[in-house]
């Protein structure tokens, strides 16, 4: 898919106030610092469409971007930072679950995982929750350039083994590097395919 236009539309703290337009929507989510903003900028080939590493946890907003005037890319806040209270964590969880439960336009969630890290409980639990709630998702492994090819392969295989303890099959996944542009075409083509299935 060629990106002809990518524009920031609106930020919301309440899912019910999100755009009412029927565009198919793809949500990007992951632990803070996973490389989400960099990935969005890389996909859209814009330097700072999504802001990179701001203050984690300070902004709990649903950020809508309109792509090619036909689909929405949604940048959700990062989760899993350590220095917040239990109460703040609960509020955040509610905010995220609300979005996924109520957002009718959502077609697919992309769960971002740092390819260097072992499977983390918070990500596994989040994907399990998506599964239980029948929300389709794919995994995006980020920062692939940080590992040598063999180590990368091993890391993905280990992750896959961990996933298969919980899942019957590995969800579809992508390997990306924002600094090298790895995975861009694959990911955009995948979204294009799904858009086609949605009648776009
Ligand atoms: P976010 O908090 O998930 O939005 O993460 P950011 O996009 O702000 O990235 C967090 C840090 O990881 C920043 O220092 C980025 O420069 C770095 N980073 C993000 N993606 C990549 C990547 O693909 N390769 C490398 N080497 N560093 C990356």
CSV table of C-alpha atoms and ligand atoms in Angstrom, one decimal:
chain,number,residue,atom,x,y,z
A,1,UNK,CA,0.0,0.0,0.0
A,2,UNK,CA,1.2,3.4,-0.9
A,3,UNK,CA,0.7,6.1,1.8
A,4,UNK,CA,-0.7,9.1,0.1
A,5,UNK,CA,-1.8,10.9,3.1
A,6,UNK,CA,-1.5,10.5,6.9
A,7,UNK,CA,-2.9,13.1,9.2
A,8,UNK,CA,-3.5,13.4,12.8
A,9,UNK,CA,-7.2,13.8,13.5
A,10,UNK,CA,-8.1,13.9,17.1
A,11,UNK,CA,-7.1,12.7,20.7
A,12,UNK,CA,-9.8,11.5,23.0
A,13,UNK,CA,-9.9,10.3,26.6
A,14,UNK,CA,-13.3,8.8,26.1
A,15,UNK,CA,-13.9,6.0,23.5
A,16,UNK,CA,-17.5,7.2,23.1
A,17,UNK,CA,-16.2,10.5,21.8
A,18,UNK,CA,-14.0,8.9,19.1
A,19,UNK,CA,-14.8,9.7,15.5
A,20,UNK,CA,-18.1,8.2,14.4
A,21,UNK,CA,-17.0,7.7,10.8
A,22,UNK,CA,-17.1,4.0,9.6
A,23,UNK,CA,-13.5,3.8,8.5
A,24,UNK,CA,-11.8,0.5,9.4
A,25,UNK,CA,-9.6,1.0,12.4
A,26,UNK,CA,-6.2,-0.6,13.4
A,27,UNK,CA,-5.0,0.0,16.9
A,28,UNK,CA,-1.3,-0.1,17.9
A,29,UNK,CA,-0.5,-0.9,21.5
A,30,UNK,CA,2.3,-2.2,23.7
A,31,UNK,CA,4.5,-1.5,26.7
A,32,UNK,CA,5.8,2.0,26.9
A,33,UNK,CA,9.2,2.3,25.1
A,34,UNK,CA,8.5,-0.7,22.9
A,35,UNK,CA,9.0,1.5,19.9
A,36,UNK,CA,5.4,2.3,19.0
A,37,UNK,CA,5.8,5.9,18.0
A,38,UNK,CA,8.9,5.2,16.0
A,39,UNK,CA,7.0,2.4,14.2
A,40,UNK,CA,4.1,4.6,13.3
A,41,UNK,CA,6.4,7.3,12.0
A,42,UNK,CA,8.3,4.7,10.0
A,43,UNK,CA,5.1,3.2,8.5
A,44,UNK,CA,3.7,6.6,7.5
A,45,UNK,CA,7.2,7.9,6.5
A,46,UNK,CA,6.6,11.0,8.6
A,47,UNK,CA,9.3,12.2,11.0
A,48,UNK,CA,7.0,13.0,14.0
A,49,UNK,CA,3.5,12.1,13.2
A,50,UNK,CA,3.4,10.1,16.5
A,51,UNK,CA,5.5,11.6,19.2
A,52,UNK,CA,8.4,9.5,20.4
A,53,UNK,CA,9.3,8.8,24.0
A,54,UNK,CA,7.5,11.6,25.8
A,55,UNK,CA,6.6,11.1,29.4
A,56,UNK,CA,5.4,7.5,29.8
A,57,UNK,CA,2.0,7.2,31.4
A,58,UNK,CA,1.3,10.9,31.5
A,59,UNK,CA,-1.1,11.0,28.6
A,60,UNK,CA,-3.9,8.5,28.4
A,61,UNK,CA,-5.3,9.3,25.1
A,62,UNK,CA,-6.7,7.5,22.1
A,63,UNK,CA,-5.0,9.2,19.1
A,64,UNK,CA,-6.7,8.9,15.8
A,65,UNK,CA,-4.9,9.3,12.5
A,66,UNK,CA,-6.6,9.2,9.1
A,67,UNK,CA,-4.6,7.3,6.5
A,68,UNK,CA,-5.3,7.6,2.7
A,69,UNK,CA,-8.6,9.2,3.6
A,70,UNK,CA,-9.9,5.6,4.1
A,71,UNK,CA,-8.7,4.0,7.3
A,72,UNK,CA,-7.8,4.9,10.8
A,73,UNK,CA,-4.6,4.2,12.6
A,74,UNK,CA,-5.0,4.5,16.3
A,75,UNK,CA,-2.1,5.1,18.7
A,76,UNK,CA,-3.0,3.9,22.1
A,77,UNK,CA,-1.0,4.8,25.2
A,78,UNK,CA,1.8,2.5,26.3
A,79,UNK,CA,1.2,0.2,29.3
A,80,UNK,CA,3.4,-1.5,31.8
A,81,UNK,CA,5.5,1.3,33.2
A,82,UNK,CA,6.5,0.6,36.8
A,83,UNK,CA,6.3,3.9,38.6
A,84,UNK,CA,2.5,4.4,38.9
A,85,UNK,CA,0.1,3.6,41.7
A,86,UNK,CA,-2.2,0.6,41.8
A,87,UNK,CA,-5.1,2.9,41.4
A,88,UNK,CA,-3.6,4.6,38.3
A,89,UNK,CA,-3.0,1.1,36.8
A,90,UNK,CA,-6.6,0.1,37.4
A,91,UNK,CA,-7.9,3.3,35.8
A,92,UNK,CA,-5.6,2.7,32.9
A,93,UNK,CA,-6.8,-0.9,32.5
A,94,UNK,CA,-10.4,0.3,32.5
A,95,UNK,CA,-9.6,2.9,29.9
A,96,UNK,CA,-8.0,0.3,27.6
A,97,UNK,CA,-10.6,-2.4,28.0
A,98,UNK,CA,-13.3,0.2,27.4
A,99,UNK,CA,-11.7,1.1,24.1
A,100,UNK,CA,-11.5,-2.5,22.9
A,101,UNK,CA,-15.0,-3.5,24.1
A,102,UNK,CA,-16.8,-0.5,22.7
A,103,UNK,CA,-15.0,0.6,19.6
A,104,UNK,CA,-17.1,-0.9,16.8
A,105,UNK,CA,-14.8,0.3,14.0
A,106,UNK,CA,-11.8,-1.7,15.3
A,107,UNK,CA,-10.8,-4.3,12.9
A,108,UNK,CA,-7.5,-5.5,14.3
A,109,UNK,CA,-5.1,-4.7,17.1
A,110,UNK,CA,-1.3,-4.8,16.7
A,111,UNK,CA,0.4,-5.8,19.9
A,112,UNK,CA,4.0,-4.6,19.9
A,113,UNK,CA,6.7,-6.7,21.5
A,114,UNK,CA,10.4,-5.8,21.8
A,115,UNK,CA,12.1,-8.6,20.0
A,116,UNK,CA,15.0,-8.6,22.5
A,117,UNK,CA,12.8,-9.3,25.5
A,118,UNK,CA,11.6,-12.6,26.9
A,119,UNK,CA,7.8,-13.0,27.0
A,120,UNK,CA,6.4,-10.7,29.7
A,121,UNK,CA,3.4,-11.5,31.8
A,122,UNK,CA,1.7,-8.2,31.1
A,123,UNK,CA,1.8,-8.8,27.3
A,124,UNK,CA,0.7,-12.4,27.6
A,125,UNK,CA,-2.2,-11.5,29.8
A,126,UNK,CA,-3.2,-8.7,27.6
A,127,UNK,CA,-3.2,-11.0,24.5
A,128,UNK,CA,-5.1,-13.6,26.5
A,129,UNK,CA,-7.7,-10.9,27.3
A,130,UNK,CA,-8.0,-10.0,23.6
A,131,UNK,CA,-8.5,-13.6,22.8
A,132,UNK,CA,-11.2,-14.1,25.4
A,133,UNK,CA,-12.9,-11.0,24.1
A,134,UNK,CA,-12.6,-12.2,20.5
A,135,UNK,CA,-10.6,-9.2,19.4
A,136,UNK,CA,-8.4,-10.1,16.4
A,137,UNK,CA,-4.8,-9.2,16.8
A,138,UNK,CA,-1.4,-9.6,15.3
A,139,UNK,CA,2.0,-9.3,17.0
A,140,UNK,CA,4.7,-6.9,15.8
A,141,UNK,CA,8.2,-7.6,17.0
A,142,UNK,CA,10.0,-4.3,17.2
A,143,UNK,CA,13.7,-3.2,17.1
A,144,UNK,CA,14.8,-6.1,15.0
A,145,UNK,CA,18.0,-4.3,14.1
A,146,UNK,CA,19.2,-4.6,17.7
A,147,UNK,CA,19.8,-8.3,17.3
A,148,UNK,CA,21.9,-10.3,14.9
A,149,UNK,CA,19.9,-12.5,12.5
A,150,UNK,CA,20.5,-15.7,14.4
A,151,UNK,CA,19.7,-14.2,17.8
A,152,UNK,CA,16.6,-12.6,16.3
A,153,UNK,CA,15.4,-15.9,15.0
A,154,UNK,CA,16.1,-17.6,18.3
A,155,UNK,CA,14.3,-14.9,20.2
A,156,UNK,CA,11.2,-15.2,18.0
A,157,UNK,CA,11.2,-19.0,18.3
A,158,UNK,CA,11.4,-18.7,22.1
A,159,UNK,CA,8.5,-16.3,22.1
A,160,UNK,CA,6.5,-18.6,19.8
A,161,UNK,CA,7.1,-21.6,22.1
A,162,UNK,CA,5.9,-19.5,25.1
A,163,UNK,CA,2.8,-18.4,23.1
A,164,UNK,CA,2.0,-22.0,22.2
A,165,UNK,CA,1.7,-22.9,25.9
A,166,UNK,CA,-1.4,-20.7,25.8
A,167,UNK,CA,-2.6,-20.7,22.2
A,168,UNK,CA,-3.4,-23.4,19.7
A,169,UNK,CA,-1.5,-21.6,17.1
A,170,UNK,CA,0.8,-18.6,16.9
A,171,UNK,CA,-1.0,-15.4,15.9
A,172,UNK,CA,0.2,-13.8,12.7
A,173,UNK,CA,3.3,-11.7,13.4
A,174,UNK,CA,5.6,-9.2,11.8
A,175,UNK,CA,9.3,-8.4,12.4
A,176,UNK,CA,10.1,-4.7,12.2
A,177,UNK,CA,12.9,-2.2,12.6
A,178,UNK,CA,12.0,1.4,12.5
A,179,UNK,CA,15.5,2.5,12.0
A,180,UNK,CA,16.0,0.2,9.0
A,181,UNK,CA,12.4,0.2,7.6
A,182,UNK,CA,12.2,-3.5,8.0
A,183,UNK,CA,8.7,-5.0,7.8
A,184,UNK,CA,7.1,-1.8,6.5
A,185,UNK,CA,5.8,-3.2,3.2
A,186,UNK,CA,4.7,-6.4,4.7
A,187,UNK,CA,2.7,-4.7,7.3
A,188,UNK,CA,1.1,-2.2,5.0
A,189,UNK,CA,0.2,-4.9,2.5
A,190,UNK,CA,-1.4,-6.9,5.3
A,191,UNK,CA,-3.5,-3.9,6.3
A,192,UNK,CA,-4.4,-3.3,2.6
A,193,UNK,CA,-5.5,-7.0,2.3
A,194,UNK,CA,-7.7,-6.7,5.4
A,195,UNK,CA,-9.1,-3.4,4.1
A,196,UNK,CA,-10.0,-5.2,0.9
A,197,UNK,CA,-11.8,-7.9,2.8
A,198,UNK,CA,-13.7,-5.1,4.5
A,199,UNK,CA,-14.9,-3.9,1.1
A,200,UNK,CA,-12.5,-1.0,0.7
B,1,LIG,P1,7.2,4.2,22.4
B,1,LIG,O1,7.3,4.7,23.9
B,1,LIG,O2,6.7,2.8,22.4
B,1,LIG,O3,6.4,5.2,21.5
B,1,LIG,O4,8.7,4.1,21.9
B,1,LIG,P2,9.5,5.1,21.0
B,1,LIG,O5,9.2,5.0,19.6
B,1,LIG,O6,9.5,6.4,21.6
B,1,LIG,O7,11.0,4.4,21.1
B,1,LIG,C1,11.6,4.1,22.4
B,1,LIG,C2,13.1,4.1,22.2
B,1,LIG,O8,13.5,3.0,21.4
B,1,LIG,C3,13.6,5.4,21.5
B,1,LIG,O9,14.9,5.7,22.0
B,1,LIG,C4,13.8,4.9,20.0
B,1,LIG,O10,14.8,5.7,19.3
B,1,LIG,C5,14.2,3.5,20.2
B,1,LIG,N1,13.7,2.7,19.0
B,1,LIG,C6,12.4,2.6,18.6
B,1,LIG,N2,12.3,1.8,17.5
B,1,LIG,C7,13.6,1.4,17.3
B,1,LIG,C8,14.1,0.5,16.3
B,1,LIG,O11,13.5,-0.1,15.4
B,1,LIG,N3,15.5,0.3,16.3
B,1,LIG,C9,16.3,0.9,17.3
B,1,LIG,N4,17.6,0.6,17.3
B,1,LIG,N5,15.8,1.7,18.2
B,1,LIG,C10,14.4,1.9,18.2
